[in-house]
């Protein structure tokens, strides 16, 4: 799934959704996430990727940040369009502006990532009150839900509880305006 004139197509909940290029703040926060998580992962077997398509049962998403093994050769999907969701350790989304975009990131992608069994979904959401970070863990693939959710307002550190990014902090260094 390649960008078309800056548009980003994804297959979510049986539908093709096309997103416009994100605003500047979205890109700044996503890049802060990549830099900080990359430093956190520097000595391990996982890396932080931007622009990587995640594939699960003919569904395709391009999260703002993907945590996956450094060696992606074993994770390619059958058509080599992206990586198989089974090897993805975490996805991070910076919630986009607009009612439809917020619904996609908060609801439809949440279900899709849980259904795919991705162990960690983190949302950075400027549009939830004064801003929140939600850390979702323990996916139930059959019900397409995350059993555990920890939400904190901007200004309070959100700490990843498990997995390759265990101990990674999403705080003001990432969420500041």
Tab-separated table of N, CA and C in Angstrom:
chain	number	residue	atom	x	y	z
A	1	UNK	N	0.847	-1.167	0.000
A	1	UNK	CA	0.000	0.000	0.000
A	1	UNK	C	0.899	1.238	0.000
A	2	UNK	N	1.006	1.863	-1.130
A	2	UNK	CA	1.892	2.999	-1.253
A	2	UNK	C	1.096	4.294	-1.291
A	3	UNK	N	1.688	5.363	-0.736
A	3	UNK	CA	0.980	6.646	-0.754
A	3	UNK	C	0.687	7.098	-2.183
A	4	UNK	N	-0.486	7.644	-2.393
A	4	UNK	CA	-0.896	8.189	-3.676
A	4	UNK	C	-1.038	9.691	-3.514
A	5	UNK	N	-0.101	10.438	-4.088
A	5	UNK	CA	-0.136	11.890	-3.966
A	5	UNK	C	-0.294	12.333	-2.517
A	6	UNK	N	0.422	11.686	-1.602
A	6	UNK	CA	0.377	12.049	-0.195
A	6	UNK	C	-0.731	11.389	0.592
A	7	UNK	N	-1.638	10.685	-0.073
A	7	UNK	CA	-2.725	10.003	0.628
A	7	UNK	C	-2.237	8.656	1.138
A	8	UNK	N	-2.818	8.193	2.247
A	8	UNK	CA	-2.397	6.933	2.852
A	8	UNK	C	-3.587	5.982	2.907
A	9	UNK	N	-3.601	4.952	2.038
A	9	UNK	CA	-4.699	3.981	2.072
A	9	UNK	C	-4.441	2.896	3.121
A	10	UNK	N	-5.508	2.467	3.790
A	10	UNK	CA	-5.455	1.367	4.750
A	10	UNK	C	-6.738	0.553	4.595
A	11	UNK	N	-6.666	-0.727	4.932
A	11	UNK	CA	-7.856	-1.572	4.916
A	11	UNK	C	-8.212	-1.862	6.369
A	12	UNK	N	-9.317	-1.284	6.833
A	12	UNK	CA	-9.727	-1.376	8.238
A	12	UNK	C	-11.187	-1.813	8.270
A	13	UNK	N	-11.495	-2.838	9.066
A	13	UNK	CA	-12.887	-3.294	9.202
A	13	UNK	C	-13.572	-3.469	7.848
A	14	UNK	N	-12.943	-4.199	6.945
A	14	UNK	CA	-13.523	-4.552	5.651
A	14	UNK	C	-13.682	-3.379	4.692
A	15	UNK	N	-13.097	-2.234	4.972
A	15	UNK	CA	-13.244	-1.081	4.089
A	15	UNK	C	-11.881	-0.462	3.812
A	16	UNK	N	-11.738	0.086	2.610
A	16	UNK	CA	-10.531	0.834	2.281
A	16	UNK	C	-10.753	2.263	2.757
A	17	UNK	N	-9.851	2.733	3.596
A	17	UNK	CA	-9.925	4.100	4.093
A	17	UNK	C	-8.700	4.841	3.606
A	18	UNK	N	-8.890	6.040	3.107
A	18	UNK	CA	-7.799	6.844	2.593
A	18	UNK	C	-7.704	8.102	3.440
A	19	UNK	N	-6.523	8.318	3.997
A	19	UNK	CA	-6.306	9.468	4.870
A	19	UNK	C	-5.470	10.515	4.150
A	20	UNK	N	-5.786	11.788	4.386
A	20	UNK	CA	-4.946	12.851	3.820
A	20	UNK	C	-3.632	12.930	4.592
A	21	UNK	N	-2.665	13.656	4.067
A	21	UNK	CA	-1.422	13.829	4.829
A	21	UNK	C	-1.733	14.449	6.191
A	22	UNK	N	-1.060	13.992	7.235
A	22	UNK	CA	-1.344	14.533	8.566
A	22	UNK	C	-0.785	15.950	8.723
A	23	UNK	N	-1.337	16.693	9.688
A	23	UNK	CA	-0.817	18.043	9.943
A	23	UNK	C	0.588	17.986	10.565
A	24	UNK	N	1.250	19.116	10.575
A	24	UNK	CA	2.622	19.226	11.073
A	24	UNK	C	2.774	18.647	12.477
A	25	UNK	N	1.904	18.995	13.403
A	25	UNK	CA	2.027	18.520	14.792
A	25	UNK	C	2.024	16.999	14.834
A	26	UNK	N	1.186	16.373	14.060
A	26	UNK	CA	1.105	14.918	14.003
A	26	UNK	C	2.485	14.339	13.655
A	27	UNK	N	3.097	14.876	12.609
A	27	UNK	CA	4.417	14.409	12.188
A	27	UNK	C	5.491	14.661	13.224
A	28	UNK	N	5.415	15.804	13.898
A	28	UNK	CA	6.401	16.129	14.937
A	28	UNK	C	6.309	15.129	16.084
A	29	UNK	N	5.092	14.845	16.555
A	29	UNK	CA	4.910	13.905	17.667
A	29	UNK	C	5.339	12.499	17.248
A	30	UNK	N	4.951	12.074	16.048
A	30	UNK	CA	5.344	10.745	15.568
A	30	UNK	C	6.864	10.631	15.484
A	31	UNK	N	7.535	11.676	15.032
A	31	UNK	CA	8.995	11.646	14.939
A	31	UNK	C	9.641	11.634	16.319
A	32	UNK	N	9.079	12.380	17.271
A	32	UNK	CA	9.594	12.329	18.645
A	32	UNK	C	9.467	10.908	19.203
A	33	UNK	N	8.339	10.267	18.917
A	33	UNK	CA	8.139	8.874	19.351
A	33	UNK	C	9.208	7.957	18.764
A	34	UNK	N	9.440	8.096	17.453
A	34	UNK	CA	10.426	7.243	16.785
A	34	UNK	C	11.816	7.451	17.366
A	35	UNK	N	12.212	8.689	17.552
A	35	UNK	CA	13.547	8.961	18.082
A	35	UNK	C	13.707	8.423	19.502
A	36	UNK	N	12.729	8.694	20.366
A	36	UNK	CA	12.829	8.259	21.761
A	36	UNK	C	12.746	6.742	21.885
A	37	UNK	N	11.831	6.119	21.155
A	37	UNK	CA	11.709	4.659	21.248
A	37	UNK	C	12.916	3.982	20.619
A	38	UNK	N	13.445	4.559	19.554
A	38	UNK	CA	14.654	4.013	18.935
A	38	UNK	C	15.822	4.016	19.903
A	39	UNK	N	15.967	5.105	20.652
A	39	UNK	CA	17.041	5.165	21.663
A	39	UNK	C	16.793	4.133	22.754
A	40	UNK	N	15.537	3.977	23.152
A	40	UNK	CA	15.176	3.009	24.201
A	40	UNK	C	15.486	1.574	23.748
A	41	UNK	N	15.328	1.309	22.462
A	41	UNK	CA	15.512	-0.038	21.912
A	41	UNK	C	16.931	-0.294	21.398
A	42	UNK	N	17.819	0.675	21.518
A	42	UNK	CA	19.129	0.627	20.862
A	42	UNK	C	19.912	-0.664	21.081
A	43	UNK	N	19.834	-1.250	22.249
A	43	UNK	CA	20.646	-2.428	22.545
A	43	UNK	C	19.893	-3.748	22.419
A	44	UNK	N	18.676	-3.722	21.907
A	44	UNK	CA	17.870	-4.940	21.842
A	44	UNK	C	17.678	-5.440	20.422
A	45	UNK	N	16.829	-6.410	20.286
A	45	UNK	CA	16.567	-7.039	19.003
A	45	UNK	C	15.415	-6.429	18.236
A	46	UNK	N	14.808	-5.357	18.762
A	46	UNK	CA	13.691	-4.696	18.101
A	46	UNK	C	14.087	-3.282	17.687
A	47	UNK	N	13.323	-2.727	16.748
A	47	UNK	CA	13.561	-1.371	16.262
A	47	UNK	C	12.227	-0.666	16.065
A	48	UNK	N	12.295	0.650	15.944
A	48	UNK	CA	11.118	1.481	15.696
A	48	UNK	C	11.087	1.851	14.217
A	49	UNK	N	9.924	1.664	13.578
A	49	UNK	CA	9.771	1.927	12.148
A	49	UNK	C	8.621	2.888	11.896
A	50	UNK	N	8.834	3.817	10.980
A	50	UNK	CA	7.768	4.656	10.465
A	50	UNK	C	7.539	4.272	9.009
A	51	UNK	N	6.299	4.377	8.544
A	51	UNK	CA	5.996	4.087	7.154
A	51	UNK	C	5.966	2.601	6.829
A	52	UNK	N	5.845	1.760	7.838
A	52	UNK	CA	5.826	0.309	7.652
A	52	UNK	C	4.377	-0.179	7.675
A	53	UNK	N	3.978	-0.925	6.657
A	53	UNK	CA	2.619	-1.440	6.586
A	53	UNK	C	2.535	-2.768	7.322
A	54	UNK	N	1.519	-2.894	8.160
A	54	UNK	CA	1.270	-4.110	8.936
A	54	UNK	C	0.103	-4.838	8.272
A	55	UNK	N	0.281	-6.133	8.015
A	55	UNK	CA	-0.716	-6.934	7.304
A	55	UNK	C	-1.249	-8.032	8.225
A	56	UNK	N	-2.587	-8.199	8.223
A	56	UNK	CA	-3.217	-9.281	8.978
A	56	UNK	C	-4.471	-9.725	8.227
A	57	UNK	N	-4.480	-10.960	7.745
A	57	UNK	CA	-5.631	-11.511	7.023
A	57	UNK	C	-6.184	-10.543	5.972
A	58	UNK	N	-5.311	-10.089	5.083
A	58	UNK	CA	-5.676	-9.226	3.962
A	58	UNK	C	-6.180	-7.844	4.395
A	59	UNK	N	-5.882	-7.478	5.621
A	59	UNK	CA	-6.119	-6.113	6.108
A	59	UNK	C	-4.745	-5.447	6.161
A	60	UNK	N	-4.698	-4.148	5.971
A	60	UNK	CA	-3.422	-3.437	5.951
A	60	UNK	C	-3.545	-2.093	6.653
A	61	UNK	N	-2.593	-1.827	7.541
A	61	UNK	CA	-2.568	-0.549	8.261
A	61	UNK	C	-1.153	-0.012	8.218
A	62	UNK	N	-1.038	1.295	8.264
A	62	UNK	CA	0.268	1.937	8.353
A	62	UNK	C	0.250	2.817	9.597
A	63	UNK	N	0.572	2.226	10.755
A	63	UNK	CA	0.587	3.008	11.995
A	63	UNK	C	1.659	4.096	11.938
A	64	UNK	N	1.543	5.064	12.824
A	64	UNK	CA	2.546	6.114	12.895
A	64	UNK	C	3.901	5.563	13.329
A	65	UNK	N	3.883	4.505	14.132
A	65	UNK	CA	5.127	3.876	14.581
A	65	UNK	C	4.858	2.401	14.839
A	66	UNK	N	5.767	1.556	14.396
A	66	UNK	CA	5.684	0.116	14.590
A	66	UNK	C	6.944	-0.335	15.306
A	67	UNK	N	6.789	-1.162	16.336
A	67	UNK	CA	7.931	-1.802	16.994
A	67	UNK	C	7.933	-3.252	16.540
A	68	UNK	N	9.021	-3.644	15.902
A	68	UNK	CA	9.135	-4.999	15.350
A	68	UNK	C	10.612	-5.419	15.405
A	69	UNK	N	10.872	-6.690	15.168
A	69	UNK	CA	12.268	-7.146	15.175
A	69	UNK	C	13.128	-6.364	14.178
A	70	UNK	N	14.403	-6.216	14.510
A	70	UNK	CA	15.333	-5.530	13.604
A	70	UNK	C	15.406	-6.238	12.254
A	71	UNK	N	15.388	-7.558	12.276
A	71	UNK	CA	15.445	-8.340	11.048
A	71	UNK	C	14.012	-8.645	10.619
A	72	UNK	N	13.537	-7.929	9.617
A	72	UNK	CA	12.155	-8.082	9.165
A	72	UNK	C	11.985	-9.146	8.079
A	73	UNK	N	13.069	-9.766	7.647
A	73	UNK	CA	12.975	-10.742	6.558
A	73	UNK	C	12.027	-11.885	6.876
A	74	UNK	N	11.954	-12.300	8.124
A	74	UNK	CA	11.081	-13.411	8.502
A	74	UNK	C	9.621	-12.986	8.666
A	75	UNK	N	9.352	-11.691	8.650
A	75	UNK	CA	7.999	-11.190	8.908
A	75	UNK	C	7.260	-10.704	7.676
A	76	UNK	N	7.839	-10.837	6.506
A	76	UNK	CA	7.158	-10.281	5.333
A	76	UNK	C	5.846	-11.031	5.099
A	77	UNK	N	4.859	-10.304	4.615
A	77	UNK	CA	3.592	-10.948	4.275
A	77	UNK	C	3.771	-11.660	2.945
A	78	UNK	N	2.784	-12.439	2.555
A	78	UNK	CA	2.927	-13.279	1.365
A	78	UNK	C	3.155	-12.494	0.077
A	79	UNK	N	2.732	-11.250	0.009
A	79	UNK	CA	2.925	-10.443	-1.202
A	79	UNK	C	4.046	-9.428	-1.038
A	80	UNK	N	4.745	-9.461	0.084
A	80	UNK	CA	5.866	-8.575	0.392
A	80	UNK	C	5.484	-7.091	0.345
A	81	UNK	N	4.261	-6.798	0.790
A	81	UNK	CA	3.804	-5.413	0.860
A	81	UNK	C	4.107	-4.781	2.210
A	82	UNK	N	4.336	-5.612	3.217
A	82	UNK	CA	4.593	-5.106	4.556
A	82	UNK	C	5.058	-6.231	5.447
A	83	UNK	N	4.760	-6.115	6.729
A	83	UNK	CA	5.139	-7.146	7.696
A	83	UNK	C	3.888	-7.800	8.260
A	84	UNK	N	4.009	-9.072	8.558
A	84	UNK	CA	2.905	-9.809	9.154
A	84	UNK	C	2.704	-9.343	10.594
A	85	UNK	N	1.462	-9.084	10.946
A	85	UNK	CA	1.130	-8.573	12.285
A	85	UNK	C	1.585	-9.503	13.404
A	86	UNK	N	1.731	-10.795	13.111
A	86	UNK	CA	2.098	-11.755	14.157
A	86	UNK	C	3.453	-11.456	14.789
A	87	UNK	N	4.317	-10.740	14.090
A	87	UNK	CA	5.628	-10.427	14.641
A	87	UNK	C	5.762	-9.013	15.169
A	88	UNK	N	4.672	-8.242	15.111
A	88	UNK	CA	4.710	-6.850	15.568
A	88	UNK	C	4.513	-6.810	17.079
A	89	UNK	N	5.431	-6.149	17.759
A	89	UNK	CA	5.374	-6.057	19.222
A	89	UNK	C	4.488	-4.915	19.698
A	90	UNK	N	4.402	-3.841	18.915
A	90	UNK	CA	3.635	-2.668	19.351
A	90	UNK	C	3.336	-1.765	18.164
A	91	UNK	N	2.228	-1.031	18.267
A	91	UNK	CA	1.909	0.037	17.332
A	91	UNK	C	1.562	1.287	18.134
A	92	UNK	N	1.940	2.414	17.587
A	92	UNK	CA	1.649	3.712	18.177
A	92	UNK	C	0.907	4.537	17.140
A	93	UNK	N	-0.144	5.197	17.561
A	93	UNK	CA	-0.885	6.103	16.691
A	93	UNK	C	-0.973	7.466	17.353
A	94	UNK	N	-0.712	8.495	16.574
A	94	UNK	CA	-0.985	9.866	16.982
A	94	UNK	C	-2.355	10.154	16.386
A	95	UNK	N	-3.334	10.385	17.234
A	95	UNK	CA	-4.707	10.557	16.775
A	95	UNK	C	-4.799	11.800	15.898
A	96	UNK	N	-5.416	11.611	14.745
A	96	UNK	CA	-5.530	12.683	13.758
A	96	UNK	C	-6.743	13.560	14.040
A	97	UNK	N	-6.704	14.830	13.576
A	97	UNK	CA	-7.850	15.715	13.782
A	97	UNK	C	-9.020	15.326	12.887
A	98	UNK	N	-10.192	15.747	13.285
A	98	UNK	CA	-11.406	15.471	12.512
A	98	UNK	C	-12.149	14.285	13.110
A	99	UNK	N	-13.464	14.385	13.084
A	99	UNK	CA	-14.313	13.356	13.702
A	99	UNK	C	-14.063	11.974	13.117
A	100	UNK	N	-14.004	11.868	11.810
A	100	UNK	CA	-13.809	10.574	11.164
A	100	UNK	C	-12.426	9.998	11.477
A	101	UNK	N	-11.403	10.832	11.444
A	101	UNK	CA	-10.042	10.374	11.744
A	101	UNK	C	-9.933	9.928	13.201
A	102	UNK	N	-10.544	10.668	14.100
A	102	UNK	CA	-10.499	10.276	15.523
A	102	UNK	C	-11.196	8.933	15.720
A	103	UNK	N	-12.326	8.732	15.061
A	103	UNK	CA	-13.035	7.461	15.156
A	103	UNK	C	-12.178	6.318	14.608
A	104	UNK	N	-11.488	6.559	13.522
A	104	UNK	CA	-10.627	5.526	12.931
A	104	UNK	C	-9.545	5.104	13.930
A	105	UNK	N	-8.836	6.072	14.513
A	105	UNK	CA	-7.727	5.753	15.418
A	105	UNK	C	-8.206	5.202	16.756
A	106	UNK	N	-9.273	5.782	17.299
A	106	UNK	CA	-9.752	5.394	18.635
A	106	UNK	C	-10.580	4.113	18.632
A	107	UNK	N	-11.296	3.852	17.570
A	107	UNK	CA	-12.229	2.717	17.559
A	107	UNK	C	-11.853	1.641	16.551
A	108	UNK	N	-11.863	1.995	15.270
A	108	UNK	CA	-11.665	0.956	14.254
A	108	UNK	C	-10.265	0.355	14.291
A	109	UNK	N	-9.227	1.183	14.407
A	109	UNK	CA	-7.873	0.630	14.484
A	109	UNK	C	-7.677	-0.117	15.801
A	110	UNK	N	-8.274	0.371	16.851
A	110	UNK	CA	-8.187	-0.322	18.140
A	110	UNK	C	-8.709	-1.755	18.009
A	111	UNK	N	-9.881	-1.922	17.392
A	111	UNK	CA	-10.432	-3.262	17.162
A	111	UNK	C	-9.527	-4.079	16.249
A	112	UNK	N	-9.058	-3.457	15.180
A	112	UNK	CA	-8.231	-4.173	14.202
A	112	UNK	C	-6.931	-4.663	14.828
A	113	UNK	N	-6.268	-3.824	15.596
A	113	UNK	CA	-4.999	-4.215	16.209
A	113	UNK	C	-5.224	-5.305	17.261
A	114	UNK	N	-6.310	-5.206	18.015
A	114	UNK	CA	-6.620	-6.249	19.001
A	114	UNK	C	-6.940	-7.557	18.292
A	115	UNK	N	-7.728	-7.502	17.233
A	115	UNK	CA	-8.078	-8.693	16.456
A	115	UNK	C	-6.815	-9.356	15.899
A	116	UNK	N	-5.825	-8.565	15.530
A	116	UNK	CA	-4.562	-9.078	14.994
A	116	UNK	C	-3.648	-9.599	16.096
A	117	UNK	N	-4.016	-9.367	17.359
A	117	UNK	CA	-3.209	-9.856	18.478
A	117	UNK	C	-1.960	-9.035	18.751
A	118	UNK	N	-1.928	-7.798	18.295
A	118	UNK	CA	-0.767	-6.939	18.563
A	118	UNK	C	-0.775	-6.609	20.050
A	119	UNK	N	0.300	-6.988	20.762
A	119	UNK	CA	0.293	-6.936	22.231
A	119	UNK	C	0.170	-5.549	22.856
A	120	UNK	N	0.560	-4.496	22.132
A	120	UNK	CA	0.558	-3.151	22.706
A	120	UNK	C	0.086	-2.152	21.661
A	121	UNK	N	-0.904	-1.360	22.048
A	121	UNK	CA	-1.375	-0.248	21.210
A	121	UNK	C	-1.333	1.000	22.066
A	122	UNK	N	-0.592	2.013	21.612
A	122	UNK	CA	-0.495	3.280	22.328
A	122	UNK	C	-1.064	4.376	21.448
A	123	UNK	N	-1.989	5.155	22.027
A	123	UNK	CA	-2.569	6.302	21.335
A	123	UNK	C	-2.152	7.586	22.040
A	124	UNK	N	-1.642	8.520	21.269
A	124	UNK	CA	-1.353	9.857	21.761
A	124	UNK	C	-2.452	10.736	21.162
A	125	UNK	N	-3.289	11.325	22.024
A	125	UNK	CA	-4.534	11.939	21.569
A	125	UNK	C	-4.668	13.377	22.063
A	126	UNK	N	-4.350	14.328	21.188
A	126	UNK	CA	-4.491	15.753	21.503
A	126	UNK	C	-5.944	16.162	21.686
A	127	UNK	N	-6.882	15.334	21.201
A	127	UNK	CA	-8.284	15.729	21.122
A	127	UNK	C	-9.147	15.122	22.220
A	128	UNK	N	-8.544	14.451	23.168
A	128	UNK	CA	-9.242	13.860	24.311
A	128	UNK	C	-8.970	14.761	25.512
A	129	UNK	N	-9.929	15.616	25.845
A	129	UNK	CA	-9.732	16.584	26.925
A	129	UNK	C	-8.575	17.506	26.578
A	130	UNK	N	-7.646	17.640	27.502
A	130	UNK	CA	-6.444	18.453	27.285
A	130	UNK	C	-5.325	17.617	26.689
A	131	UNK	N	-5.656	16.403	26.292
A	131	UNK	CA	-4.693	15.480	25.711
A	131	UNK	C	-4.485	14.287	26.631
A	132	UNK	N	-4.476	13.078	26.048
A	132	UNK	CA	-4.233	11.869	26.839
A	132	UNK	C	-3.318	10.916	26.070
A	133	UNK	N	-2.686	10.063	26.842
A	133	UNK	CA	-1.943	8.936	26.297
A	133	UNK	C	-2.646	7.692	26.825
A	134	UNK	N	-3.021	6.800	25.918
A	134	UNK	CA	-3.673	5.539	26.289
A	134	UNK	C	-2.745	4.398	25.933
A	135	UNK	N	-2.490	3.533	26.920
A	135	UNK	CA	-1.641	2.356	26.726
A	135	UNK	C	-2.556	1.142	26.849
A	136	UNK	N	-2.757	0.430	25.750
A	136	UNK	CA	-3.657	-0.723	25.715
A	136	UNK	C	-2.841	-1.999	25.576
A	137	UNK	N	-3.142	-2.986	26.439
A	137	UNK	CA	-2.426	-4.257	26.434
A	137	UNK	C	-3.421	-5.406	26.578
A	138	UNK	N	-2.927	-6.613	26.500
A	138	UNK	CA	-3.718	-7.841	26.657
A	138	UNK	C	-4.837	-7.936	25.621
A	139	UNK	N	-4.469	-8.055	24.334
A	139	UNK	CA	-5.510	-8.156	23.308
A	139	UNK	C	-6.266	-9.475	23.384
A	140	UNK	N	-7.563	-9.405	23.148
A	140	UNK	CA	-8.407	-10.585	23.004
A	140	UNK	C	-8.816	-10.613	21.533
A	141	UNK	N	-8.148	-11.460	20.755
A	141	UNK	CA	-8.365	-11.502	19.307
A	141	UNK	C	-9.798	-11.868	18.946
A	142	UNK	N	-10.390	-12.791	19.679
A	142	UNK	CA	-11.754	-13.225	19.359
A	142	UNK	C	-12.774	-12.110	19.533
A	143	UNK	N	-12.603	-11.289	20.549
A	143	UNK	CA	-13.544	-10.207	20.822
A	143	UNK	C	-13.105	-8.869	20.225
A	144	UNK	N	-11.865	-8.828	19.687
A	144	UNK	CA	-11.313	-7.604	19.097
A	144	UNK	C	-11.293	-6.459	20.108
A	145	UNK	N	-10.826	-6.773	21.318
A	145	UNK	CA	-10.711	-5.760	22.372
A	145	UNK	C	-9.378	-5.923	23.097
A	146	UNK	N	-8.965	-4.855	23.727
A	146	UNK	CA	-7.831	-4.903	24.650
A	146	UNK	C	-8.404	-4.974	26.060
A	147	UNK	N	-7.950	-5.955	26.835
A	147	UNK	CA	-8.486	-6.158	28.183
A	147	UNK	C	-7.998	-5.090	29.160
A	148	UNK	N	-6.803	-4.565	28.934
A	148	UNK	CA	-6.239	-3.585	29.859
A	148	UNK	C	-5.996	-2.259	29.149
A	149	UNK	N	-6.428	-1.185	29.818
A	149	UNK	CA	-6.213	0.157	29.292
A	149	UNK	C	-5.788	1.069	30.424
A	150	UNK	N	-4.703	1.782	30.182
A	150	UNK	CA	-4.215	2.756	31.157
A	150	UNK	C	-4.176	4.102	30.435
A	151	UNK	N	-4.989	5.066	30.903
A	151	UNK	CA	-5.052	6.391	30.293
A	151	UNK	C	-4.519	7.419	31.267
A	152	UNK	N	-3.655	8.284	30.756
A	152	UNK	CA	-3.130	9.362	31.589
A	152	UNK	C	-3.215	10.680	30.827
A	153	UNK	N	-3.457	11.780	31.538
A	153	UNK	CA	-3.493	13.078	30.870
A	153	UNK	C	-2.080	13.537	30.532
A	154	UNK	N	-1.996	14.384	29.512
A	154	UNK	CA	-0.709	15.000	29.202
A	154	UNK	C	-0.174	15.649	30.474
A	155	UNK	N	1.115	15.578	30.643
A	155	UNK	CA	1.760	16.098	31.843
A	155	UNK	C	2.055	14.997	32.846
A	156	UNK	N	1.447	13.815	32.663
A	156	UNK	CA	1.708	12.643	33.500
A	156	UNK	C	2.386	11.605	32.612
A	157	UNK	N	3.446	10.995	33.106
A	157	UNK	CA	4.150	9.992	32.316
A	157	UNK	C	3.319	8.723	32.159
A	158	UNK	N	3.246	8.237	30.928
A	158	UNK	CA	2.659	6.918	30.641
A	158	UNK	C	3.846	5.988	30.400
A	159	UNK	N	3.869	4.865	31.108
A	159	UNK	CA	4.996	3.943	31.019
A	159	UNK	C	4.516	2.619	30.433
A	160	UNK	N	5.223	2.137	29.413
A	160	UNK	CA	4.882	0.861	28.784
A	160	UNK	C	5.224	-0.253	29.770
A	161	UNK	N	4.246	-1.129	30.095
A	161	UNK	CA	4.439	-2.109	31.162
A	161	UNK	C	5.186	-3.386	30.771
A	162	UNK	N	5.256	-3.708	29.474
A	162	UNK	CA	5.796	-5.020	29.114
A	162	UNK	C	6.318	-5.004	27.685
A	163	UNK	N	6.946	-6.092	27.294
A	163	UNK	CA	7.418	-6.266	25.926
A	163	UNK	C	8.750	-5.593	25.670
A	164	UNK	N	9.154	-5.534	24.407
A	164	UNK	CA	10.457	-4.973	24.057
A	164	UNK	C	10.627	-3.507	24.450
A	165	UNK	N	9.523	-2.768	24.539
A	165	UNK	CA	9.621	-1.357	24.923
A	165	UNK	C	9.244	-1.138	26.391
A	166	UNK	N	9.325	-2.206	27.177
A	166	UNK	CA	9.020	-2.104	28.612
A	166	UNK	C	9.829	-0.966	29.232
A	167	UNK	N	9.136	-0.136	29.994
A	167	UNK	CA	9.785	0.986	30.662
A	167	UNK	C	9.867	2.249	29.819
A	168	UNK	N	9.498	2.173	28.555
A	168	UNK	CA	9.513	3.362	27.698
A	168	UNK	C	8.477	4.349	28.211
A	169	UNK	N	8.885	5.610	28.324
A	169	UNK	CA	8.027	6.642	28.894
A	169	UNK	C	7.525	7.574	27.786
A	170	UNK	N	6.206	7.747	27.760
A	170	UNK	CA	5.605	8.744	26.878
A	170	UNK	C	5.177	9.878	27.798
A	171	UNK	N	5.953	10.937	27.773
A	171	UNK	CA	5.715	12.077	28.651
A	171	UNK	C	5.791	13.382	27.873
A	172	UNK	N	6.029	14.452	28.611
A	172	UNK	CA	6.011	15.783	28.003
A	172	UNK	C	7.055	15.972	26.902
A	173	UNK	N	8.162	15.263	26.975
A	173	UNK	CA	9.168	15.393	25.915
A	173	UNK	C	8.577	14.991	24.564
A	174	UNK	N	7.581	14.118	24.558
A	174	UNK	CA	6.942	13.673	23.327
A	174	UNK	C	5.664	14.458	23.036
A	175	UNK	N	4.851	14.733	24.057
A	175	UNK	CA	3.529	15.331	23.840
A	175	UNK	C	3.515	16.858	23.856
A	176	UNK	N	4.610	17.502	24.256
A	176	UNK	CA	4.604	18.974	24.381
A	176	UNK	C	4.223	19.627	23.064
A	177	UNK	N	3.527	20.756	23.185
A	177	UNK	CA	3.094	21.487	21.986
A	177	UNK	C	4.219	22.340	21.459
